[in-house]
Amino acid sequence: MSRERNPAQSPDPALRHALRHVVRAFSAKLSGRLSEYGVSEAEYVSMFALRRIPNMSNADLSRWTGVSPQGTNEVLKSLITSGLVERHPAPDHGRILEACLSGRGEEVIAACEDAANALEAEMCSGLKPH
């Protein structure tokens, strides 16, 4: 007989475990909402970074997002193919390509951030200050 356990009712609750469950739940719900805009969570994180710090190189974006350079390159390729990101040579170094959001990318990230903010508000609505 299998019984489902509620992580919030752990026999030995610890903040670190509760936070892990919250992050997993948020990520799963966020992925669903982002998919409405044709964006994965990894793409959203890269777009989020590029909205705040435009013209990052692949290496800079990799460091900022915590994704491997190869993974970052794959995410950027997908975003470029979707027309959400553009790349151009760095003005001070011709071999480095810098990435920035396209006009469509700006619209999509704004919608994604609205969805993420709404989800955050929804998930926090039951919390009470001490």
mmCIF file of C-alpha atoms in Angstrom:
data_model
loop_
_atom_site.group_PDB
_atom_site.id
_atom_site.type_symbol
_atom_site.label_atom_id
_atom_site.label_comp_id
_atom_site.label_asym_id
_atom_site.label_seq_id
_atom_site.Cartn_x
_atom_site.Cartn_y
_atom_site.Cartn_z
ATOM 1 C CA MET A 1 0.000 0.000 0.000
ATOM 2 C CA SER A 2 1.487 3.309 -1.108
ATOM 3 C CA ARG A 3 0.629 6.451 0.717
ATOM 4 C CA GLU A 4 1.339 9.934 -0.493
ATOM 5 C CA ARG A 5 3.255 12.170 1.816
ATOM 6 C CA ASN A 6 2.865 15.865 2.115
ATOM 7 C CA PRO A 7 6.361 17.421 2.181
ATOM 8 C CA ALA A 8 5.051 20.216 4.397
ATOM 9 C CA GLN A 9 4.201 17.606 7.042
ATOM 10 C CA SER A 10 7.629 16.021 7.146
ATOM 11 C CA PRO A 11 8.468 14.186 10.395
ATOM 12 C CA ASP A 12 11.588 16.345 10.672
ATOM 13 C CA PRO A 13 10.821 19.633 8.900
ATOM 14 C CA ALA A 14 13.750 21.872 8.086
ATOM 15 C CA LEU A 15 13.722 25.131 6.195
ATOM 16 C CA ARG A 16 16.186 23.840 3.601
ATOM 17 C CA HIS A 17 13.875 20.941 2.736
ATOM 18 C CA ALA A 18 10.779 23.123 2.626
ATOM 19 C CA LEU A 19 12.558 25.591 0.338
ATOM 20 C CA ARG A 20 13.560 22.793 -2.019
ATOM 21 C CA HIS A 21 9.902 21.735 -2.299
ATOM 22 C CA VAL A 22 8.770 25.324 -2.862
ATOM 23 C CA VAL A 23 11.382 25.838 -5.587
ATOM 24 C CA ARG A 24 10.358 22.618 -7.318
ATOM 25 C CA ALA A 25 6.662 23.505 -7.169
ATOM 26 C CA PHE A 26 7.311 27.050 -8.406
ATOM 27 C CA SER A 27 9.531 25.802 -11.229
ATOM 28 C CA ALA A 28 6.953 23.264 -12.399
ATOM 29 C CA LYS A 29 4.154 25.839 -12.409
ATOM 30 C CA LEU A 30 6.346 28.491 -14.008
ATOM 31 C CA SER A 31 7.352 26.108 -16.800
ATOM 32 C CA GLY A 32 3.687 25.590 -17.609
ATOM 33 C CA ARG A 33 3.020 29.304 -17.782
ATOM 34 C CA LEU A 34 6.136 30.031 -19.826
ATOM 35 C CA SER A 35 5.176 27.364 -22.353
ATOM 36 C CA GLU A 36 2.160 29.541 -23.244
ATOM 37 C CA TYR A 37 4.702 31.974 -24.722
ATOM 38 C CA GLY A 38 6.818 29.253 -26.351
ATOM 39 C CA VAL A 39 9.681 29.751 -23.884
ATOM 40 C CA SER A 40 11.438 27.181 -21.690
ATOM 41 C CA GLU A 41 12.622 28.016 -18.190
ATOM 42 C CA ALA A 42 16.255 28.092 -19.385
ATOM 43 C CA GLU A 43 15.292 30.477 -22.195
ATOM 44 C CA TYR A 44 13.362 32.643 -19.745
ATOM 45 C CA VAL A 45 16.383 32.910 -17.419
ATOM 46 C CA SER A 46 18.621 33.959 -20.316
ATOM 47 C CA MET A 47 16.080 36.494 -21.560
ATOM 48 C CA PHE A 48 15.654 37.802 -18.014
ATOM 49 C CA ALA A 49 19.417 38.362 -17.834
ATOM 50 C CA LEU A 50 19.608 39.990 -21.261
ATOM 51 C CA ARG A 51 16.774 42.357 -20.383
ATOM 52 C CA ARG A 52 18.785 43.631 -17.429
ATOM 53 C CA ILE A 53 22.267 43.416 -18.959
ATOM 54 C CA PRO A 54 22.048 43.679 -22.748
ATOM 55 C CA ASN A 55 24.957 42.836 -25.024
ATOM 56 C CA MET A 56 26.419 40.016 -22.962
ATOM 57 C CA SER A 57 28.801 37.566 -24.539
ATOM 58 C CA ASN A 58 28.071 33.845 -24.379
ATOM 59 C CA ALA A 59 30.664 33.515 -21.584
ATOM 60 C CA ASP A 60 29.125 36.373 -19.565
ATOM 61 C CA LEU A 61 25.626 34.967 -19.989
ATOM 62 C CA SER A 62 26.875 31.524 -18.992
ATOM 63 C CA ARG A 63 28.376 32.898 -15.780
ATOM 64 C CA TRP A 64 25.276 34.969 -14.998
ATOM 65 C CA THR A 65 22.825 32.080 -15.507
ATOM 66 C CA GLY A 66 25.007 29.317 -14.076
ATOM 67 C CA VAL A 67 24.591 27.256 -17.238
ATOM 68 C CA SER A 68 27.567 25.694 -19.004
ATOM 69 C CA PRO A 69 28.927 27.588 -22.030
ATOM 70 C CA GLN A 70 27.700 24.772 -24.289
ATOM 71 C CA GLY A 71 24.248 24.852 -22.703
ATOM 72 C CA THR A 72 24.113 28.635 -22.984
ATOM 73 C CA ASN A 73 25.037 28.386 -26.656
ATOM 74 C CA GLU A 74 22.165 25.937 -27.246
ATOM 75 C CA VAL A 75 19.705 28.217 -25.434
ATOM 76 C CA LEU A 76 20.891 31.215 -27.467
ATOM 77 C CA LYS A 77 20.579 29.265 -30.738
ATOM 78 C CA SER A 78 16.974 28.432 -29.851
ATOM 79 C CA LEU A 79 16.195 32.042 -28.911
ATOM 80 C CA ILE A 80 17.785 33.328 -32.128
ATOM 81 C CA THR A 81 15.841 30.805 -34.223
ATOM 82 C CA SER A 82 12.638 31.941 -32.484
ATOM 83 C CA GLY A 83 13.463 35.566 -33.271
ATOM 84 C CA LEU A 84 13.684 36.536 -29.593
ATOM 85 C CA VAL A 85 17.423 37.283 -29.439
ATOM 86 C CA GLU A 86 19.901 38.810 -31.857
ATOM 87 C CA ARG A 87 23.691 38.587 -31.857
ATOM 88 C CA HIS A 88 26.204 41.056 -33.200
ATOM 89 C CA PRO A 89 29.996 41.457 -33.021
ATOM 90 C CA ALA A 90 31.277 43.251 -29.925
ATOM 91 C CA PRO A 91 32.480 46.763 -30.842
ATOM 92 C CA ASP A 92 35.797 46.259 -29.061
ATOM 93 C CA HIS A 93 36.433 42.634 -30.070
ATOM 94 C CA GLY A 94 35.298 41.331 -33.447
ATOM 95 C CA ARG A 95 35.464 37.644 -32.527
ATOM 96 C CA ILE A 96 33.101 37.988 -29.564
ATOM 97 C CA LEU A 97 29.382 37.964 -30.325
ATOM 98 C CA GLU A 98 27.103 39.853 -27.979
ATOM 99 C CA ALA A 99 23.467 38.908 -27.469
ATOM 100 C CA CYS A 100 20.517 41.219 -26.942
ATOM 101 C CA LEU A 101 16.759 40.850 -27.018
ATOM 102 C CA SER A 102 14.960 41.610 -30.263
ATOM 103 C CA GLY A 103 11.836 43.756 -30.220
ATOM 104 C CA ARG A 104 9.741 40.574 -30.136
ATOM 105 C CA GLY A 105 11.991 39.232 -27.375
ATOM 106 C CA GLU A 106 11.272 42.352 -25.289
ATOM 107 C CA GLU A 107 7.533 41.742 -25.681
ATOM 108 C CA VAL A 108 7.796 38.050 -24.809
ATOM 109 C CA ILE A 109 9.992 38.569 -21.730
ATOM 110 C CA ALA A 110 7.630 41.276 -20.468
ATOM 111 C CA ALA A 111 4.707 38.832 -20.763
ATOM 112 C CA CYS A 112 6.758 36.058 -19.126
ATOM 113 C CA GLU A 113 7.710 38.327 -16.231
ATOM 114 C CA ASP A 114 4.053 39.287 -15.750
ATOM 115 C CA ALA A 115 3.212 35.568 -15.605
ATOM 116 C CA ALA A 116 6.080 34.870 -13.172
ATOM 117 C CA ASN A 117 5.068 37.802 -10.941
ATOM 118 C CA ALA A 118 1.435 36.628 -10.921
ATOM 119 C CA LEU A 119 2.524 33.102 -9.982
ATOM 120 C CA GLU A 120 4.752 34.447 -7.217
ATOM 121 C CA ALA A 121 1.875 36.533 -5.827
ATOM 122 C CA GLU A 122 -0.443 33.517 -6.051
ATOM 123 C CA MET A 123 1.993 31.236 -4.220
ATOM 124 C CA CYS A 124 2.654 33.834 -1.521
ATOM 125 C CA SER A 125 -0.980 34.847 -1.007
ATOM 126 C CA GLY A 126 -1.459 32.461 1.916
ATOM 127 C CA LEU A 127 1.662 33.561 3.783
ATOM 128 C CA LYS A 128 1.259 35.656 6.877
ATOM 129 C CA PRO A 129 3.897 37.969 8.330
ATOM 130 C CA HIS A 130 5.102 37.261 11.848
#
